[in-house]
mmCIF file of C-alpha atoms and ligand atoms in Angstrom:
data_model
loop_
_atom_site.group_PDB
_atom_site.id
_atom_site.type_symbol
_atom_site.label_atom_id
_atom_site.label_comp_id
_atom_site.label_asym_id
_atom_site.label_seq_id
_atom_site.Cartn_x
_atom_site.Cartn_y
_atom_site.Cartn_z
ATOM 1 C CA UNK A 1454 -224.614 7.748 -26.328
ATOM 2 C CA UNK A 1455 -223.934 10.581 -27.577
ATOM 3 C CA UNK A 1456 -225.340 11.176 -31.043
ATOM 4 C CA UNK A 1457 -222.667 13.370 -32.465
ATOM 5 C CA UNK A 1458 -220.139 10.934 -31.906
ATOM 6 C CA UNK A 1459 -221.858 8.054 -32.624
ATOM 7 C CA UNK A 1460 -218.392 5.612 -32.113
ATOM 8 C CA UNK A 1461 -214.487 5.618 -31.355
ATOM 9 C CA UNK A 1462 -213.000 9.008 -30.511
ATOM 10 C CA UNK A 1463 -214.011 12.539 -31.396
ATOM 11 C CA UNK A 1464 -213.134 13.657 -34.654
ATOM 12 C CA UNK A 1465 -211.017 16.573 -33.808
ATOM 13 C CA UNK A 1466 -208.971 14.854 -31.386
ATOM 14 C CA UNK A 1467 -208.066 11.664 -33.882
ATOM 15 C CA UNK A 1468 -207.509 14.434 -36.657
ATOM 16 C CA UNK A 1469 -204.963 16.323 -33.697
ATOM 17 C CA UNK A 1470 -203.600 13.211 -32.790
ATOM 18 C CA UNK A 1471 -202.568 12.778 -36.690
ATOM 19 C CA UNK A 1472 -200.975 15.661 -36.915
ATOM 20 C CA UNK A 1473 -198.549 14.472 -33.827
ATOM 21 C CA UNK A 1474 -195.778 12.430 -34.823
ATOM 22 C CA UNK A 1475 -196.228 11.929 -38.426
ATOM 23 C CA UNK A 1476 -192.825 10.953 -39.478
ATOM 24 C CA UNK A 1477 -194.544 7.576 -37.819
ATOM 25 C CA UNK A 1478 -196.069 7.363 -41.079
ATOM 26 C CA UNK A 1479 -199.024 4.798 -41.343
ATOM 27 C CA UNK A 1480 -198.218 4.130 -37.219
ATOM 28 C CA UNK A 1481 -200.730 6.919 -35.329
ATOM 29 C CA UNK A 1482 -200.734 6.529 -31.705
ATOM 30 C CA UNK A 1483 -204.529 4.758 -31.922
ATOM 31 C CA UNK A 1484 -202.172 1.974 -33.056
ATOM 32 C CA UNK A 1485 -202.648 -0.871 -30.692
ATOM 33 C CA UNK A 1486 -199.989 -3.530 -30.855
ATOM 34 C CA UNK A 1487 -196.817 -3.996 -29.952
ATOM 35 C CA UNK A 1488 -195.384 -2.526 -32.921
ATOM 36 C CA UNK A 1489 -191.067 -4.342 -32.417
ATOM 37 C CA UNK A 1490 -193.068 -7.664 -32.208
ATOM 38 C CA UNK A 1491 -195.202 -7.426 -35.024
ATOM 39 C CA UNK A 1492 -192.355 -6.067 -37.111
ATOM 40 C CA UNK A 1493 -190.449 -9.399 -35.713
ATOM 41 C CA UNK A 1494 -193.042 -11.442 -36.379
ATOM 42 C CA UNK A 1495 -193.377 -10.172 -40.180
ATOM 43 C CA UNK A 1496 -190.101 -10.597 -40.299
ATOM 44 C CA UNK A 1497 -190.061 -13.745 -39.730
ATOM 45 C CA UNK A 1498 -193.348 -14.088 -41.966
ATOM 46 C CA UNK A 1499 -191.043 -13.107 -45.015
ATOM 47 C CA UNK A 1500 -187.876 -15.201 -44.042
ATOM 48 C CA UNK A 1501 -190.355 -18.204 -44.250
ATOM 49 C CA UNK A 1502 -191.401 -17.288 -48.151
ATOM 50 C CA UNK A 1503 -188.107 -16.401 -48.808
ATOM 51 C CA UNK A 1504 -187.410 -19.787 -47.664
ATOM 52 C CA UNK A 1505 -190.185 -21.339 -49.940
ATOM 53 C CA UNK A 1506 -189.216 -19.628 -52.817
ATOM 54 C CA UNK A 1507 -186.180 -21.189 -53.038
ATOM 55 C CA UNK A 1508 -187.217 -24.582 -52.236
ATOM 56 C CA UNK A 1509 -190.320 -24.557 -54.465
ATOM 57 C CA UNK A 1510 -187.815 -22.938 -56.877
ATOM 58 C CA UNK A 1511 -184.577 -25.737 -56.782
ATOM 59 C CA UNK A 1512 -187.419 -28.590 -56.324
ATOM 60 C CA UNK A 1513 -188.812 -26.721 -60.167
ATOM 61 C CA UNK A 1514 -185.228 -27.277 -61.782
ATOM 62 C CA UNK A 1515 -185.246 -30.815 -60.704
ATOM 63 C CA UNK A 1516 -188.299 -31.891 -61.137
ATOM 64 C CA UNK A 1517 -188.198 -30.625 -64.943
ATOM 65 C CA UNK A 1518 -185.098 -32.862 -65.223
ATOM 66 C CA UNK A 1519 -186.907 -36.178 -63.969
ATOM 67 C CA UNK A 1520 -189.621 -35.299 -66.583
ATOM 68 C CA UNK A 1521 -192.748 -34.425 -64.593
ATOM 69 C CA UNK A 1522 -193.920 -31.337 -66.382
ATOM 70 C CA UNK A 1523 -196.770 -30.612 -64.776
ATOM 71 C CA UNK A 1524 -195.696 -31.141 -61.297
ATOM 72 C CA UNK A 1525 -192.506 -28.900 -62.355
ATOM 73 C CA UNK A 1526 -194.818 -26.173 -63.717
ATOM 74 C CA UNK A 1527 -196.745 -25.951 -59.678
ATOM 75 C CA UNK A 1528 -193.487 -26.041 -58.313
ATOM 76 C CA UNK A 1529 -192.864 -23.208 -60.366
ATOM 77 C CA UNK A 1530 -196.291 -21.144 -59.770
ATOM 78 C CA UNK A 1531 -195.914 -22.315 -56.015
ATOM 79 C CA UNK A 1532 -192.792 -20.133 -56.413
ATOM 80 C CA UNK A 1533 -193.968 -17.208 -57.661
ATOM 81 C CA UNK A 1534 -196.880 -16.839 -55.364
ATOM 82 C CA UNK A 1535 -194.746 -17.226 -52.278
ATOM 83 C CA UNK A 1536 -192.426 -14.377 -53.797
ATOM 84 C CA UNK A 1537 -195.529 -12.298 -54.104
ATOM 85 C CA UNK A 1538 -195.983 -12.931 -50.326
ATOM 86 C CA UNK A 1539 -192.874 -12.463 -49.488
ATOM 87 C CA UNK A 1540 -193.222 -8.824 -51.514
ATOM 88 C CA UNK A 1541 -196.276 -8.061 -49.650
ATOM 89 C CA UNK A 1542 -194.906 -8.754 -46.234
ATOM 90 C CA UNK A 1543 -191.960 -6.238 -47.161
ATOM 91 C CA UNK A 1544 -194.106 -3.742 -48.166
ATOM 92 C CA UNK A 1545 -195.972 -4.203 -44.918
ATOM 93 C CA UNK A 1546 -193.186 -3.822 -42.933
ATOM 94 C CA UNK A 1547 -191.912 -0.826 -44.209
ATOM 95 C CA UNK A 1548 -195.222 0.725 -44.447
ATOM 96 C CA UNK A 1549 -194.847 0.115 -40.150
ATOM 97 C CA UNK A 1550 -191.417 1.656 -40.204
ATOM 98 C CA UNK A 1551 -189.475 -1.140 -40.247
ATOM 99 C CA UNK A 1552 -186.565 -2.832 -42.255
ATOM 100 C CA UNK A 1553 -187.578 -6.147 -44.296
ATOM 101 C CA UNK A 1554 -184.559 -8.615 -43.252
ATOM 102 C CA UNK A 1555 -183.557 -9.560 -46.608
ATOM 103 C CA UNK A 1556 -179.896 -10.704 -45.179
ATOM 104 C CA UNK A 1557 -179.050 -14.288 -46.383
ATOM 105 C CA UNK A 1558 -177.096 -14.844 -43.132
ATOM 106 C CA UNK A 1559 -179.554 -16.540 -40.407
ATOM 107 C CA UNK A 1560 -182.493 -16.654 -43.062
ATOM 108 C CA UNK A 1561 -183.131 -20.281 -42.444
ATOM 109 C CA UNK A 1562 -182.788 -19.222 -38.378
ATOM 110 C CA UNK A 1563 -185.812 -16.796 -39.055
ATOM 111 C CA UNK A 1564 -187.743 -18.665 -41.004
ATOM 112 C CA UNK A 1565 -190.222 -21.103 -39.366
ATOM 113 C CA UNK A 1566 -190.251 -23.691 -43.061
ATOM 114 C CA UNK A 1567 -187.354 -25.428 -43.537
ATOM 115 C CA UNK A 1568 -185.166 -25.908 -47.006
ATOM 116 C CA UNK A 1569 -185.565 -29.360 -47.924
ATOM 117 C CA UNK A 1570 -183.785 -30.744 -51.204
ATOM 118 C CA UNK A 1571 -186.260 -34.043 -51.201
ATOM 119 C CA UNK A 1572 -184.529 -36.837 -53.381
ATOM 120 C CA UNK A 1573 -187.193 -38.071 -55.894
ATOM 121 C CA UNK A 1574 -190.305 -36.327 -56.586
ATOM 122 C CA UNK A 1575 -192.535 -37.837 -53.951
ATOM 123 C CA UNK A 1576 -190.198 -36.515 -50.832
ATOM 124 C CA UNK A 1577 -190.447 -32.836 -52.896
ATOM 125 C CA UNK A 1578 -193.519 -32.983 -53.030
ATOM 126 C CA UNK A 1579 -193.789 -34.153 -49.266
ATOM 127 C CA UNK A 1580 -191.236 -31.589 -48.037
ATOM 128 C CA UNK A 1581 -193.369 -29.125 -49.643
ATOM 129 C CA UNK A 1582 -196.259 -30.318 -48.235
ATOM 130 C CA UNK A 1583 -194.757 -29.946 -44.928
ATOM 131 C CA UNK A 1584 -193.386 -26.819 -45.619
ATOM 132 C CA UNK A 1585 -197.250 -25.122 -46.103
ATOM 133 C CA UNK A 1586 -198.485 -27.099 -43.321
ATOM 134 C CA UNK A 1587 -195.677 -25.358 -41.269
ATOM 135 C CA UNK A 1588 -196.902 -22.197 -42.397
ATOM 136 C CA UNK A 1589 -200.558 -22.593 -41.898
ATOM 137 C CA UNK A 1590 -199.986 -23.408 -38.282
ATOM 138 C CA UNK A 1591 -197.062 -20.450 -37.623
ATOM 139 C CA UNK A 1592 -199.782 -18.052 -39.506
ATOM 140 C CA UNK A 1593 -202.626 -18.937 -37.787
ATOM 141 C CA UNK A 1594 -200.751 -18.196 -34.354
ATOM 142 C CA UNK A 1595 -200.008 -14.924 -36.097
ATOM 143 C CA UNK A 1596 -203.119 -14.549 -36.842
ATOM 144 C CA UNK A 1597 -204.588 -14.936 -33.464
ATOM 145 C CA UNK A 1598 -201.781 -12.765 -31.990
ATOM 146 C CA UNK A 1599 -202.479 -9.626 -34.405
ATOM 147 C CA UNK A 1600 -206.115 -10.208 -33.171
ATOM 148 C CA UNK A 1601 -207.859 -6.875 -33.000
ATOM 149 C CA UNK A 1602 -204.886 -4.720 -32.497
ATOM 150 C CA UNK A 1603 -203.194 -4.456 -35.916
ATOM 151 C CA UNK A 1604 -206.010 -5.153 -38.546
ATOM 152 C CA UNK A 1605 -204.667 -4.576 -41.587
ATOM 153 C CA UNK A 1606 -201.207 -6.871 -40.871
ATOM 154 C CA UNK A 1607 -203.945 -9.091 -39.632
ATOM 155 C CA UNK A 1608 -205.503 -9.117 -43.128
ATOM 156 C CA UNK A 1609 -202.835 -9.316 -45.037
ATOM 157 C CA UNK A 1610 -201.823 -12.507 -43.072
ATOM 158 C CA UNK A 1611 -205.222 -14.024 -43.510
ATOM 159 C CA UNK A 1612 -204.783 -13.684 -47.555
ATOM 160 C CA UNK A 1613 -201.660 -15.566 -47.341
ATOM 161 C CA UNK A 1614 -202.624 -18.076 -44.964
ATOM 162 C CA UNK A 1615 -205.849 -19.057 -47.199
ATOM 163 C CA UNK A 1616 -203.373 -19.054 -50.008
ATOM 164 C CA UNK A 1617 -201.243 -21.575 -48.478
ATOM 165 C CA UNK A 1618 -203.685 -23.716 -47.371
ATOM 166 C CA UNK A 1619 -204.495 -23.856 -51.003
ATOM 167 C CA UNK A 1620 -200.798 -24.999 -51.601
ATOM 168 C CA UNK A 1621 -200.965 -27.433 -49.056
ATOM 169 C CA UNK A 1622 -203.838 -28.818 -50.437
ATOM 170 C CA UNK A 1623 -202.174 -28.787 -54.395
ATOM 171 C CA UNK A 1624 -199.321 -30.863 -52.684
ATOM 172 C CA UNK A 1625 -201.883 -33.153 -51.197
ATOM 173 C CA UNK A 1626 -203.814 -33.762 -54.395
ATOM 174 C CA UNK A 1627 -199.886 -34.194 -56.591
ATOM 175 C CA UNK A 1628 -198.762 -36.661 -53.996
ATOM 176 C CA UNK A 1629 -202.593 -39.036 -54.447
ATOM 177 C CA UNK A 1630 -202.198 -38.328 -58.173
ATOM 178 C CA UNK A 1631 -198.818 -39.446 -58.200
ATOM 179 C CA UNK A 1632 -199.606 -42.478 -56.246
ATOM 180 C CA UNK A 1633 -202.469 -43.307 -58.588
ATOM 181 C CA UNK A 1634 -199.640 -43.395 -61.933
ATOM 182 C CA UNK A 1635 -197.658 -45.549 -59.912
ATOM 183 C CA UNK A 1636 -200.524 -48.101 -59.832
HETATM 184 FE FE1 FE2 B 2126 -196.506 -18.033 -49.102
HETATM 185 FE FE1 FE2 B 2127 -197.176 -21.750 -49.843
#
């Protein structure tokens, strides 16, 4: 091995490779993946929070009127977290180039959760609980396809995944604490 260039490429040709193309932004040509597909992908990524947020967010209104204030006040912090995701996935994507599909048309099409009224506050509770399990698994594929060749989307996903398994795991714990009252 050569001790000057102890790993990757040489210096001089990553810093001439930089200076190629650098209306590509953040994208430099040692970028590995198949950039349209992870843009899809993300895409699809922030139709599902979009999704969540307004589910987590119409299952808040009515759960505050069937006086359950603390399982209203998750739904609402549920809410705001997946907006945060939703905001970091947008900013990913444009830091790739790429448009965040914010269009209302065909949102629930893109999204891989699904918007789920949920009658009393069990079935919200449920539907939400299916909702993050739906994620996990859709993000973990992600996850696995990203792999080595796009890191930092990689990362990004792996903060939101953890984050949801948290959720699922909040909608878990309501739904035994719930069942407990009833007793
Ligand atoms: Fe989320
Ligand atoms: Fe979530």
């Amino acid at each position: 091995m050569n001790p000057a260039q102890p790993f990757l490429s040489d210096i001089q040709e990553i810093r001439r490779r930089a200076r190629q193309h650098i209306e590509k932004g953040a994208v430099t040509e040692g970028y590995k993946a198949d950039l349209q597909t992870v843009l899809r992908v993300l895409n699809e990524a922030l139709a599902t929070e979009l999704v969540c947020v307004l589910r987590y967010k119409r299952h808040h209104f009515m759960a505050t009127g069937l006086n359950a204030q603390s399982v209203a006040d998750e739904f609402a912090q549920h809410a705001t977290e997946e907006q945060g995701h939703a905001d970091l996935l947008a900013g990913r994507i444009t830091q790739l180039g790429g448009e965040p599909n914010f269009n209302p048309e065909g949102l629930l099409m893109r999204s891989h959760s699904e918007y789920k009224e949920g009658s009393s506050l069990v079935d919200m509770i449920k539907e939400d609980l299916v909702a993050e399990r739906i994620a996990v698994e859709s993000y973990s594929e992600i996850i696995r396809f990203l792999g080595e060749n796009d890191p930092t989307s990689r990362r990004l996903m792996e903060e939101i995944l953890a984050k949801e398994e948290e959720h699922a795991e909040d909608m878990r714990s309501l739904i035994e604490k719930l069942g407990k009252d009833a007793k």
